[in-house]
GROMACS .gro file of C-alpha atoms in nm:
model
  468
    1UNK     CA    1  -5.700  -3.582  -0.904
    2UNK     CA    2  -5.363  -3.432  -0.797
    3UNK     CA    3  -5.114  -3.635  -0.998
    4UNK     CA    4  -4.832  -3.444  -0.826
    5UNK     CA    5  -4.908  -3.634  -0.506
    6UNK     CA    6  -4.766  -3.944  -0.676
    7UNK     CA    7  -4.455  -3.792  -0.831
    8UNK     CA    8  -4.211  -4.028  -0.649
    9UNK     CA    9  -4.411  -4.332  -0.757
   10UNK     CA   10  -4.455  -4.204  -1.113
   11UNK     CA   11  -4.081  -4.145  -1.130
   12UNK     CA   12  -4.007  -4.505  -1.032
   13UNK     CA   13  -4.264  -4.640  -1.279
   14UNK     CA   14  -4.133  -4.423  -1.562
   15UNK     CA   15  -3.776  -4.519  -1.482
   16UNK     CA   16  -3.862  -4.888  -1.494
   17UNK     CA   17  -4.035  -4.853  -1.831
   18UNK     CA   18  -3.745  -4.653  -1.975
   19UNK     CA   19  -3.497  -4.916  -1.854
   20UNK     CA   20  -3.699  -5.197  -2.015
   21UNK     CA   21  -3.699  -5.013  -2.348
   22UNK     CA   22  -3.330  -4.928  -2.312
   23UNK     CA   23  -3.238  -5.291  -2.240
   24UNK     CA   24  -3.442  -5.416  -2.534
   25UNK     CA   25  -3.246  -5.211  -2.788
   26UNK     CA   26  -2.898  -5.206  -2.632
   27UNK     CA   27  -2.611  -5.450  -2.673
   28UNK     CA   28  -2.495  -5.650  -2.373
   29UNK     CA   29  -2.174  -5.449  -2.335
   30UNK     CA   30  -2.379  -5.135  -2.271
   31UNK     CA   31  -2.641  -5.287  -2.042
   32UNK     CA   32  -2.447  -5.156  -1.743
   33UNK     CA   33  -2.557  -4.806  -1.841
   34UNK     CA   34  -2.900  -4.896  -1.704
   35UNK     CA   35  -2.757  -4.854  -1.354
   36UNK     CA   36  -2.736  -4.479  -1.419
   37UNK     CA   37  -3.100  -4.469  -1.522
   38UNK     CA   38  -3.203  -4.663  -1.211
   39UNK     CA   39  -3.002  -4.441  -0.978
   40UNK     CA   40  -3.144  -4.129  -1.145
   41UNK     CA   41  -3.499  -4.259  -1.097
   42UNK     CA   42  -3.435  -4.340  -0.730
   43UNK     CA   43  -3.265  -4.002  -0.670
   44UNK     CA   44  -3.557  -3.813  -0.825
   45UNK     CA   45  -3.805  -4.017  -0.621
   46UNK     CA   46  -3.610  -3.931  -0.305
   47UNK     CA   47  -3.611  -3.562  -0.399
   48UNK     CA   48  -3.986  -3.558  -0.461
   49UNK     CA   49  -4.046  -3.748  -0.135
   50UNK     CA   50  -3.841  -3.494   0.063
   51UNK     CA   51  -4.039  -3.211  -0.096
   52UNK     CA   52  -4.360  -3.381   0.023
   53UNK     CA   53  -4.237  -3.398   0.383
   54UNK     CA   54  -4.367  -3.054   0.495
   55UNK     CA   55  -4.711  -3.114   0.343
   56UNK     CA   56  -5.000  -3.163   0.588
   57UNK     CA   57  -5.109  -3.528   0.620
   58UNK     CA   58  -5.383  -3.605   0.373
   59UNK     CA   59  -5.565  -3.880   0.187
   60UNK     CA   60  -5.546  -3.840  -0.186
   61UNK     CA   61  -5.688  -4.013  -0.496
   62UNK     CA   62  -6.036  -4.054  -0.349
   63UNK     CA   63  -5.893  -4.157  -0.013
   64UNK     CA   64  -5.702  -4.467  -0.127
   65UNK     CA   65  -5.352  -4.317  -0.093
   66UNK     CA   66  -5.213  -4.192   0.238
   67UNK     CA   67  -4.972  -3.903   0.213
   68UNK     CA   68  -4.854  -3.873   0.573
   69UNK     CA   69  -4.534  -3.879   0.775
   70UNK     CA   70  -4.510  -4.258   0.827
   71UNK     CA   71  -4.572  -4.324   0.457
   72UNK     CA   72  -4.306  -4.074   0.348
   73UNK     CA   73  -4.056  -4.204   0.607
   74UNK     CA   74  -4.114  -4.560   0.487
   75UNK     CA   75  -4.081  -4.441   0.128
   76UNK     CA   76  -3.741  -4.286   0.198
   77UNK     CA   77  -3.617  -4.601   0.372
   78UNK     CA   78  -3.737  -4.820   0.085
   79UNK     CA   79  -3.569  -4.592  -0.170
   80UNK     CA   80  -3.248  -4.600   0.034
   81UNK     CA   81  -3.246  -4.978   0.027
   82UNK     CA   82  -3.307  -4.966  -0.347
   83UNK     CA   83  -3.018  -4.727  -0.402
   84UNK     CA   84  -2.777  -4.952  -0.209
   85UNK     CA   85  -2.895  -5.262  -0.398
   86UNK     CA   86  -2.850  -5.086  -0.732
   87UNK     CA   87  -2.501  -4.969  -0.636
   88UNK     CA   88  -2.407  -5.326  -0.548
   89UNK     CA   89  -2.535  -5.470  -0.875
   90UNK     CA   90  -2.308  -5.356  -1.166
   91UNK     CA   91  -2.001  -5.554  -1.059
   92UNK     CA   92  -2.211  -5.853  -0.953
   93UNK     CA   93  -2.430  -5.870  -1.266
   94UNK     CA   94  -2.181  -5.750  -1.530
   95UNK     CA   95  -2.154  -6.083  -1.716
   96UNK     CA   96  -2.530  -6.145  -1.722
   97UNK     CA   97  -2.687  -6.092  -2.064
   98UNK     CA   98  -3.010  -5.972  -1.901
   99UNK     CA   99  -2.831  -5.713  -1.695
  100UNK     CA  100  -3.048  -5.422  -1.810
  101UNK     CA  101  -3.400  -5.533  -1.721
  102UNK     CA  102  -3.275  -5.644  -1.379
  103UNK     CA  103  -3.285  -5.279  -1.270
  104UNK     CA  104  -3.641  -5.240  -1.394
  105UNK     CA  105  -3.747  -5.530  -1.172
  106UNK     CA  106  -3.571  -5.364  -0.878
  107UNK     CA  107  -3.768  -5.043  -0.934
  108UNK     CA  108  -4.097  -5.234  -0.960
  109UNK     CA  109  -4.016  -5.413  -0.632
  110UNK     CA  110  -3.951  -5.075  -0.467
  111UNK     CA  111  -4.278  -4.940  -0.603
  112UNK     CA  112  -4.469  -5.234  -0.457
  113UNK     CA  113  -4.317  -5.181  -0.112
  114UNK     CA  114  -4.404  -4.811  -0.126
  115UNK     CA  115  -4.763  -4.894  -0.224
  116UNK     CA  116  -4.797  -5.118   0.082
  117UNK     CA  117  -4.679  -4.842   0.316
  118UNK     CA  118  -4.906  -4.580   0.156
  119UNK     CA  119  -5.218  -4.793   0.114
  120UNK     CA  120  -5.533  -4.651   0.269
  121UNK     CA  121  -5.755  -4.897   0.087
  122UNK     CA  122  -5.745  -5.276   0.112
  123UNK     CA  123  -5.747  -5.322  -0.266
  124UNK     CA  124  -5.446  -5.096  -0.299
  125UNK     CA  125  -5.278  -5.300  -0.027
  126UNK     CA  126  -5.330  -5.615  -0.235
  127UNK     CA  127  -5.189  -5.442  -0.543
  128UNK     CA  128  -4.880  -5.334  -0.350
  129UNK     CA  129  -4.818  -5.684  -0.212
  130UNK     CA  130  -4.868  -5.843  -0.555
  131UNK     CA  131  -4.647  -5.593  -0.737
  132UNK     CA  132  -4.370  -5.639  -0.482
  133UNK     CA  133  -4.403  -6.017  -0.504
  134UNK     CA  134  -4.424  -6.048  -0.883
  135UNK     CA  135  -4.118  -5.828  -0.930
  136UNK     CA  136  -3.923  -6.013  -0.661
  137UNK     CA  137  -3.978  -6.371  -0.781
  138UNK     CA  138  -3.759  -6.340  -1.094
  139UNK     CA  139  -3.501  -6.136  -0.904
  140UNK     CA  140  -3.449  -6.420  -0.656
  141UNK     CA  141  -3.402  -6.679  -0.932
  142UNK     CA  142  -3.204  -6.448  -1.160
  143UNK     CA  143  -2.906  -6.685  -1.160
  144UNK     CA  144  -3.116  -6.956  -1.318
  145UNK     CA  145  -2.816  -7.183  -1.376
  146UNK     CA  146  -2.751  -7.212  -1.000
  147UNK     CA  147  -2.962  -7.467  -0.812
  148UNK     CA  148  -2.985  -7.278  -0.479
  149UNK     CA  149  -3.122  -6.972  -0.661
  150UNK     CA  150  -3.391  -7.179  -0.833
  151UNK     CA  151  -3.482  -7.348  -0.504
  152UNK     CA  152  -3.507  -7.013  -0.327
  153UNK     CA  153  -3.717  -6.867  -0.607
  154UNK     CA  154  -3.955  -7.163  -0.605
  155UNK     CA  155  -3.996  -7.157  -0.226
  156UNK     CA  156  -4.050  -6.782  -0.235
  157UNK     CA  157  -4.312  -6.819  -0.507
  158UNK     CA  158  -4.504  -7.103  -0.340
  159UNK     CA  159  -4.518  -6.938   0.002
  160UNK     CA  160  -4.612  -6.610  -0.166
  161UNK     CA  161  -4.894  -6.777  -0.361
  162UNK     CA  162  -5.043  -6.922  -0.041
  163UNK     CA  163  -5.012  -6.613   0.175
  164UNK     CA  164  -5.127  -6.377  -0.100
  165UNK     CA  165  -5.437  -6.594  -0.134
  166UNK     CA  166  -5.500  -6.565   0.240
  167UNK     CA  167  -5.458  -6.188   0.212
  168UNK     CA  168  -5.714  -6.172  -0.069
  169UNK     CA  169  -5.959  -6.387   0.129
  170UNK     CA  170  -5.921  -6.159   0.431
  171UNK     CA  171  -5.985  -5.849   0.220
  172UNK     CA  172  -6.291  -6.009   0.056
  173UNK     CA  173  -6.441  -6.103   0.395
  174UNK     CA  174  -6.370  -5.752   0.524
  175UNK     CA  175  -6.539  -5.605   0.217
  176UNK     CA  176  -6.841  -5.826   0.283
  177UNK     CA  177  -6.862  -5.689   0.638
  178UNK     CA  178  -6.808  -5.324   0.552
  179UNK     CA  179  -6.931  -5.288   0.195
  180UNK     CA  180  -6.625  -5.082   0.108
  181UNK     CA  181  -6.248  -5.120   0.079
  182UNK     CA  182  -6.166  -4.767   0.197
  183UNK     CA  183  -5.989  -4.764   0.535
  184UNK     CA  184  -6.176  -4.460   0.666
  185UNK     CA  185  -6.513  -4.613   0.586
  186UNK     CA  186  -6.392  -4.947   0.727
  187UNK     CA  187  -6.306  -4.788   1.061
  188UNK     CA  188  -6.647  -4.619   1.079
  189UNK     CA  189  -6.839  -4.942   1.016
  190UNK     CA  190  -6.625  -5.155   1.246
  191UNK     CA  191  -6.684  -4.903   1.524
  192UNK     CA  192  -7.059  -4.968   1.507
  193UNK     CA  193  -7.022  -5.341   1.567
  194UNK     CA  194  -6.995  -5.633   1.323
  195UNK     CA  195  -6.981  -6.010   1.344
  196UNK     CA  196  -6.680  -6.097   1.565
  197UNK     CA  197  -6.624  -6.428   1.387
  198UNK     CA  198  -6.619  -6.276   1.038
  199UNK     CA  199  -6.396  -5.993   1.152
  200UNK     CA  200  -6.156  -6.242   1.311
  201UNK     CA  201  -6.137  -6.436   0.984
  202UNK     CA  202  -6.073  -6.117   0.787
  203UNK     CA  203  -5.809  -5.997   1.033
  204UNK     CA  204  -5.635  -6.335   1.038
  205UNK     CA  205  -5.621  -6.348   0.659
  206UNK     CA  206  -5.473  -5.999   0.628
  207UNK     CA  207  -5.222  -6.048   0.911
  208UNK     CA  208  -5.107  -6.383   0.771
  209UNK     CA  209  -5.083  -6.233   0.423
  210UNK     CA  210  -4.862  -5.950   0.543
  211UNK     CA  211  -4.650  -6.193   0.747
  212UNK     CA  212  -4.509  -6.311   0.413
  213UNK     CA  213  -4.368  -5.970   0.322
  214UNK     CA  214  -4.255  -5.918   0.681
  215UNK     CA  215  -4.079  -6.257   0.684
  216UNK     CA  216  -4.263  -6.324   1.011
  217UNK     CA  217  -4.412  -6.651   1.131
  218UNK     CA  218  -4.583  -6.835   0.964
  219UNK     CA  219  -4.482  -6.678   0.630
  220UNK     CA  220  -4.112  -6.665   0.711
  221UNK     CA  221  -3.964  -6.981   0.559
  222UNK     CA  222  -3.855  -6.815   0.235
  223UNK     CA  223  -3.623  -6.561   0.396
  224UNK     CA  224  -3.313  -6.775   0.478
  225UNK     CA  225  -3.327  -6.943   0.136
  226UNK     CA  226  -3.353  -6.608  -0.042
  227UNK     CA  227  -3.074  -6.459   0.167
  228UNK     CA  228  -2.851  -6.753   0.072
  229UNK     CA  229  -2.953  -6.830  -0.286
  230UNK     CA  230  -3.056  -6.502  -0.447
  231UNK     CA  231  -2.797  -6.266  -0.598
  232UNK     CA  232  -2.640  -6.088  -0.302
  233UNK     CA  233  -2.768  -5.740  -0.405
  234UNK     CA  234  -3.120  -5.886  -0.433
  235UNK     CA  235  -3.084  -6.044  -0.089
  236UNK     CA  236  -2.988  -5.702   0.048
  237UNK     CA  237  -3.299  -5.550  -0.110
  238UNK     CA  238  -3.550  -5.818  -0.013
  239UNK     CA  239  -3.441  -5.842   0.349
  240UNK     CA  240  -3.523  -5.474   0.393
  241UNK     CA  241  -3.766  -5.308   0.148
  242UNK     CA  242  -4.070  -5.542   0.169
  243UNK     CA  243  -4.033  -5.562   0.548
  244UNK     CA  244  -4.058  -5.183   0.581
  245UNK     CA  245  -4.363  -5.157   0.357
  246UNK     CA  246  -4.542  -5.448   0.524
  247UNK     CA  247  -4.469  -5.330   0.879
  248UNK     CA  248  -4.615  -4.984   0.815
  249UNK     CA  249  -4.908  -5.138   0.626
  250UNK     CA  250  -4.988  -5.374   0.915
  251UNK     CA  251  -4.960  -5.095   1.171
  252UNK     CA  252  -5.194  -4.879   0.964
  253UNK     CA  253  -5.444  -5.163   0.924
  254UNK     CA  254  -5.468  -5.269   1.289
  255UNK     CA  255  -5.548  -4.911   1.395
  256UNK     CA  256  -5.882  -4.962   1.217
  257UNK     CA  257  -5.980  -5.257   1.435
  258UNK     CA  258  -6.193  -5.233   1.751
  259UNK     CA  259  -5.984  -5.245   2.067
  260UNK     CA  260  -6.212  -5.517   2.202
  261UNK     CA  261  -6.083  -5.764   1.945
  262UNK     CA  262  -5.816  -6.022   2.027
  263UNK     CA  263  -5.577  -5.908   1.754
  264UNK     CA  264  -5.312  -5.770   1.997
  265UNK     CA  265  -5.281  -6.114   2.158
  266UNK     CA  266  -5.256  -6.280   1.817
  267UNK     CA  267  -4.987  -6.039   1.697
  268UNK     CA  268  -4.804  -6.078   2.030
  269UNK     CA  269  -4.801  -6.456   1.978
  270UNK     CA  270  -4.663  -6.412   1.625
  271UNK     CA  271  -4.404  -6.171   1.768
  272UNK     CA  272  -4.274  -6.420   2.025
  273UNK     CA  273  -4.263  -6.712   1.783
  274UNK     CA  274  -4.095  -6.507   1.510
  275UNK     CA  275  -3.812  -6.363   1.718
  276UNK     CA  276  -3.749  -6.689   1.904
  277UNK     CA  277  -3.757  -6.909   1.595
  278UNK     CA  278  -3.533  -6.671   1.401
  279UNK     CA  279  -3.270  -6.650   1.674
  280UNK     CA  280  -3.266  -7.022   1.759
  281UNK     CA  281  -3.235  -7.114   1.391
  282UNK     CA  282  -2.954  -6.863   1.341
  283UNK     CA  283  -2.755  -7.025   1.623
  284UNK     CA  284  -2.675  -7.335   1.419
  285UNK     CA  285  -2.595  -7.165   1.087
  286UNK     CA  286  -2.250  -7.199   0.933
  287UNK     CA  287  -2.345  -6.994   0.628
  288UNK     CA  288  -2.321  -6.618   0.685
  289UNK     CA  289  -2.586  -6.526   0.429
  290UNK     CA  290  -2.830  -6.779   0.574
  291UNK     CA  291  -2.746  -6.654   0.922
  292UNK     CA  292  -2.838  -6.301   0.811
  293UNK     CA  293  -3.161  -6.442   0.667
  294UNK     CA  294  -3.265  -6.594   0.998
  295UNK     CA  295  -3.151  -6.275   1.168
  296UNK     CA  296  -3.392  -6.087   0.943
  297UNK     CA  297  -3.673  -6.317   1.059
  298UNK     CA  298  -3.593  -6.241   1.423
  299UNK     CA  299  -3.580  -5.867   1.353
  300UNK     CA  300  -3.936  -5.887   1.220
  301UNK     CA  301  -4.039  -6.019   1.559
  302UNK     CA  302  -3.890  -5.716   1.732
  303UNK     CA  303  -4.067  -5.481   1.490
  304UNK     CA  304  -4.402  -5.645   1.562
  305UNK     CA  305  -4.368  -5.548   1.929
  306UNK     CA  306  -4.460  -5.192   1.826
  307UNK     CA  307  -4.757  -5.317   1.623
  308UNK     CA  308  -4.895  -5.499   1.929
  309UNK     CA  309  -4.926  -5.170   2.122
  310UNK     CA  310  -4.986  -4.934   1.829
  311UNK     CA  311  -5.334  -4.844   1.954
  312UNK     CA  312  -5.242  -4.821   2.322
  313UNK     CA  313  -4.926  -4.611   2.313
  314UNK     CA  314  -4.880  -4.293   2.112
  315UNK     CA  315  -4.503  -4.352   2.096
  316UNK     CA  316  -4.540  -4.697   1.938
  317UNK     CA  317  -4.544  -4.568   1.579
  318UNK     CA  318  -4.227  -4.367   1.639
  319UNK     CA  319  -4.065  -4.675   1.795
  320UNK     CA  320  -4.159  -4.883   1.491
  321UNK     CA  321  -4.018  -4.632   1.241
  322UNK     CA  322  -3.700  -4.580   1.444
  323UNK     CA  323  -3.640  -4.953   1.467
  324UNK     CA  324  -3.707  -5.007   1.096
  325UNK     CA  325  -3.459  -4.731   1.010
  326UNK     CA  326  -3.194  -4.877   1.240
  327UNK     CA  327  -3.248  -5.228   1.106
  328UNK     CA  328  -3.241  -5.116   0.743
  329UNK     CA  329  -2.911  -4.930   0.779
  330UNK     CA  330  -2.739  -5.213   0.967
  331UNK     CA  331  -2.867  -5.495   0.746
  332UNK     CA  332  -2.778  -5.311   0.426
  333UNK     CA  333  -2.427  -5.249   0.559
  334UNK     CA  334  -2.387  -5.620   0.640
  335UNK     CA  335  -2.496  -5.727   0.293
  336UNK     CA  336  -2.270  -5.475   0.123
  337UNK     CA  337  -1.977  -5.657   0.286
  338UNK     CA  338  -2.109  -5.997   0.176
  339UNK     CA  339  -2.150  -5.868  -0.178
  340UNK     CA  340  -1.811  -5.699  -0.177
  341UNK     CA  341  -1.656  -6.035  -0.088
  342UNK     CA  342  -1.816  -6.186  -0.400
  343UNK     CA  343  -2.090  -6.350  -0.196
  344UNK     CA  344  -1.848  -6.552   0.020
  345UNK     CA  345  -2.095  -6.740   0.226
  346UNK     CA  346  -1.955  -7.012   0.454
  347UNK     CA  347  -1.824  -6.914   0.794
  348UNK     CA  348  -1.484  -7.065   0.705
  349UNK     CA  349  -1.450  -6.805   0.427
  350UNK     CA  350  -1.446  -6.531   0.692
  351UNK     CA  351  -1.151  -6.673   0.888
  352UNK     CA  352  -0.887  -6.405   0.937
  353UNK     CA  353  -1.072  -6.152   0.725
  354UNK     CA  354  -0.954  -5.872   0.956
  355UNK     CA  355  -0.599  -5.922   0.830
  356UNK     CA  356  -0.673  -5.917   0.456
  357UNK     CA  357  -0.979  -5.688   0.445
  358UNK     CA  358  -0.972  -5.469   0.757
  359UNK     CA  359  -1.219  -5.211   0.625
  360UNK     CA  360  -1.477  -5.468   0.520
  361UNK     CA  361  -1.433  -5.639   0.857
  362UNK     CA  362  -1.488  -5.313   1.042
  363UNK     CA  363  -1.807  -5.244   0.845
  364UNK     CA  364  -1.944  -5.592   0.917
  365UNK     CA  365  -1.859  -5.565   1.287
  366UNK     CA  366  -2.034  -5.228   1.317
  367UNK     CA  367  -2.339  -5.360   1.129
  368UNK     CA  368  -2.370  -5.670   1.348
  369UNK     CA  369  -2.325  -5.477   1.671
  370UNK     CA  370  -2.603  -5.244   1.561
  371UNK     CA  371  -2.826  -5.542   1.476
  372UNK     CA  372  -2.771  -5.674   1.829
  373UNK     CA  373  -2.843  -5.332   1.979
  374UNK     CA  374  -2.510  -5.231   2.130
  375UNK     CA  375  -2.482  -4.862   2.230
  376UNK     CA  376  -2.403  -4.605   2.102
  377UNK     CA  377  -2.509  -4.746   1.764
  378UNK     CA  378  -2.855  -4.660   1.634
  379UNK     CA  379  -2.976  -5.019   1.670
  380UNK     CA  380  -2.963  -4.981   2.049
  381UNK     CA  381  -3.200  -4.685   2.045
  382UNK     CA  382  -3.441  -4.862   1.809
  383UNK     CA  383  -3.469  -5.161   2.040
  384UNK     CA  384  -3.476  -4.946   2.352
  385UNK     CA  385  -3.784  -4.763   2.223
  386UNK     CA  386  -3.955  -5.093   2.148
  387UNK     CA  387  -3.888  -5.219   2.500
  388UNK     CA  388  -4.004  -4.889   2.647
  389UNK     CA  389  -4.342  -4.881   2.471
  390UNK     CA  390  -4.403  -5.250   2.543
  391UNK     CA  391  -4.336  -5.211   2.917
  392UNK     CA  392  -4.536  -4.887   2.940
  393UNK     CA  393  -4.838  -5.057   2.785
  394UNK     CA  394  -4.844  -5.359   3.013
  395UNK     CA  395  -4.646  -5.596   2.790
  396UNK     CA  396  -4.344  -5.625   3.017
  397UNK     CA  397  -4.339  -6.001   2.962
  398UNK     CA  398  -4.297  -5.938   2.588
  399UNK     CA  399  -4.003  -5.705   2.655
  400UNK     CA  400  -3.841  -5.972   2.875
  401UNK     CA  401  -3.872  -6.233   2.599
  402UNK     CA  402  -3.726  -5.984   2.350
  403UNK     CA  403  -3.435  -5.909   2.585
  404UNK     CA  404  -3.359  -6.281   2.622
  405UNK     CA  405  -3.370  -6.319   2.245
  406UNK     CA  406  -3.131  -6.026   2.211
  407UNK     CA  407  -2.883  -6.206   2.436
  408UNK     CA  408  -2.919  -6.519   2.222
  409UNK     CA  409  -2.854  -6.320   1.905
  410UNK     CA  410  -2.537  -6.178   2.057
  411UNK     CA  411  -2.383  -6.526   2.042
  412UNK     CA  412  -2.421  -6.587   1.668
  413UNK     CA  413  -2.329  -6.232   1.566
  414UNK     CA  414  -2.014  -6.242   1.780
  415UNK     CA  415  -1.927  -6.585   1.641
  416UNK     CA  416  -1.886  -6.425   1.298
  417UNK     CA  417  -1.686  -6.139   1.450
  418UNK     CA  418  -1.463  -6.385   1.637
  419UNK     CA  419  -1.362  -6.587   1.331
  420UNK     CA  420  -1.281  -6.270   1.140
  421UNK     CA  421  -1.067  -6.133   1.418
  422UNK     CA  422  -0.897  -6.435   1.577
  423UNK     CA  423  -0.889  -6.723   1.328
  424UNK     CA  424  -0.596  -6.765   1.088
  425UNK     CA  425  -0.663  -6.647   0.734
  426UNK     CA  426  -0.824  -6.915   0.520
  427UNK     CA  427  -0.672  -6.811   0.186
  428UNK     CA  428  -0.666  -6.539  -0.075
  429UNK     CA  429  -0.967  -6.305  -0.069
  430UNK     CA  430  -1.112  -6.173  -0.394
  431UNK     CA  431  -1.340  -5.871  -0.388
  432UNK     CA  432  -1.561  -5.686  -0.632
  433UNK     CA  433  -1.478  -5.349  -0.783
  434UNK     CA  434  -1.543  -4.983  -0.716
  435UNK     CA  435  -1.924  -5.001  -0.715
  436UNK     CA  436  -1.930  -5.233  -0.414
  437UNK     CA  437  -1.673  -5.015  -0.236
  438UNK     CA  438  -1.900  -4.715  -0.288
  439UNK     CA  439  -2.206  -4.901  -0.159
  440UNK     CA  440  -2.021  -5.036   0.144
  441UNK     CA  441  -1.875  -4.701   0.247
  442UNK     CA  442  -2.206  -4.521   0.187
  443UNK     CA  443  -2.406  -4.768   0.394
  444UNK     CA  444  -2.172  -4.768   0.694
  445UNK     CA  445  -2.143  -4.389   0.668
  446UNK     CA  446  -2.520  -4.355   0.690
  447UNK     CA  447  -2.526  -4.598   0.983
  448UNK     CA  448  -2.268  -4.395   1.175
  449UNK     CA  449  -2.436  -4.063   1.092
  450UNK     CA  450  -2.770  -4.202   1.212
  451UNK     CA  451  -2.601  -4.317   1.534
  452UNK     CA  452  -2.453  -3.972   1.593
  453UNK     CA  453  -2.776  -3.789   1.508
  454UNK     CA  454  -3.012  -4.030   1.677
  455UNK     CA  455  -3.163  -3.766   1.907
  456UNK     CA  456  -3.276  -3.549   1.618
  457UNK     CA  457  -3.409  -3.850   1.430
  458UNK     CA  458  -3.611  -3.971   1.728
  459UNK     CA  459  -3.761  -3.627   1.791
  460UNK     CA  460  -3.865  -3.619   1.426
  461UNK     CA  461  -4.018  -3.965   1.446
  462UNK     CA  462  -4.221  -3.866   1.753
  463UNK     CA  463  -4.411  -3.611   1.546
  464UNK     CA  464  -4.524  -3.860   1.282
  465UNK     CA  465  -4.875  -4.002   1.288
  466UNK     CA  466  -5.116  -4.174   1.054
  467UNK     CA  467  -5.363  -3.953   0.870
  468UNK     CA  468  -5.732  -3.992   0.946
   0.00000   0.00000   0.00000
C-alpha cells in the first residue's frame, strides 16, 4: 500500500506522539517549546498536502481513503485552522502545567477532521468522527477549575455520545443492506434497489451523527457553550475544523444515495431550522463568544444548502468549498481578536474598543462583515454561490429563507460593531502578547488576500470533484 499517500496524516500523528513524549520528560517552564513542534508538524502536513494537489484523483488503501481535490482542499483548511489555534495558544496556556500535551490533542483533533473529509468507507468515517470527538472533549474542559468549561465539556461529551451512537447505528444498518462499508460498493448496491425503510433509517442515523460535528440541528446545542466556556484558542479550532471535515464527509456520502430518496428534503429541513435557530438565538446574546457560537450554528445551515443540491448541480461542490473557506477565514479572524483581548466576553467589555485597540477592532469588523456576506469580502462570494446553485436547482424558496436569515444576522453582528465604535470606553483593556498579535494579523491578512484573489480561488474550486 502506498504509505506516501498518507504523508500529511502520518506527519500529524508523528508530531502528536513526539509532543506527548516531549511533555512527559520536560519541566513546566519549557512546555511552551511544544508549540514549535506542533507548528512544524502542521507546516510539514501543509507542504505534503500541496504536493499532492496535482495528483490525479484516486482511491487508496484498498479504496477506503479518497485522495481527491475536495479532500485536499478540506485538509488545507483544517490545517490552517489548526495553525491559527496553535499560534493563539502559548500566551493563553502559559501558566498551565499541562501545556505540552495540549498541542498533541490539537493535532489529534485535526487528524480526526481530515479523516472525515477523506473517508471513502463508512468505518473510516466513524473512526474520523470518534478521533475528532475524543481529542476535543478534554480540550473543551482544559480549564478544569472553571465551571463554564466543565459544563461545556460535559454537554459536548453527552451530545457527542448520543449522536455518535446514531452514526454507528446508521452505518451498521447500511452495512446490513450492502454487505460492505466501501463507498464505491455501497453506491453500486444502492443503485440496484434496496429496502427504502432500512435505507431511510441508515441515512437518518448518518446524517444525524454528522450533524454533531457540523453543529447543525439537532446536534447543535454544544456549540454556544463550547464557544463561551472552552479556552478561546480551542473555541477557534472547534468552530471551524470539525465543521469542514463533516460538511465534506456529508456531501461525499449523500452522492451515494439514490436520487429517488427523500434525503434532499430532509437535509433542506435541517438547513432551514439550523440557520433560523442559530440567527434567532444570536439576536439575544450579550456574550460575544456565545454570539459567535450561535453564529457558527447558523453558518452550518448555509453550508448545508450546497449539500441539498450536491447531486443536482455540478457547481454545488465548488459552492460548498468556497463557502467553507470564506467562513473559516472570517471566523478564525474573529476568534483571534477575542483571544487577543484575553477572552473578554461580555458585550460591555467591547465598549469603545475602537479607541483603545483600533487594530483589533478593525480585524473584528472585517471578520464580522465577511460572516454577514458584505462585498467585496470573500464571505459575500461564498454565500452568493450558495444562493446561485440553490435557485438554479429549483430551491429558490431555500435561497429566500437564507437571504432573510442573512438580514437577521446583520443586526447582531452590527450591534457588536456599534458598541466598539460609538460607546464610551468601559475601562482599561489588557491584551495577550506577541503570539496572539501574529495570529490576528495572519488571519486577517489571509482573509483580505482571499477577498482580493477570489476569482482565482473560485475558478480553482470549480475544477474539484469527488473521485469515483
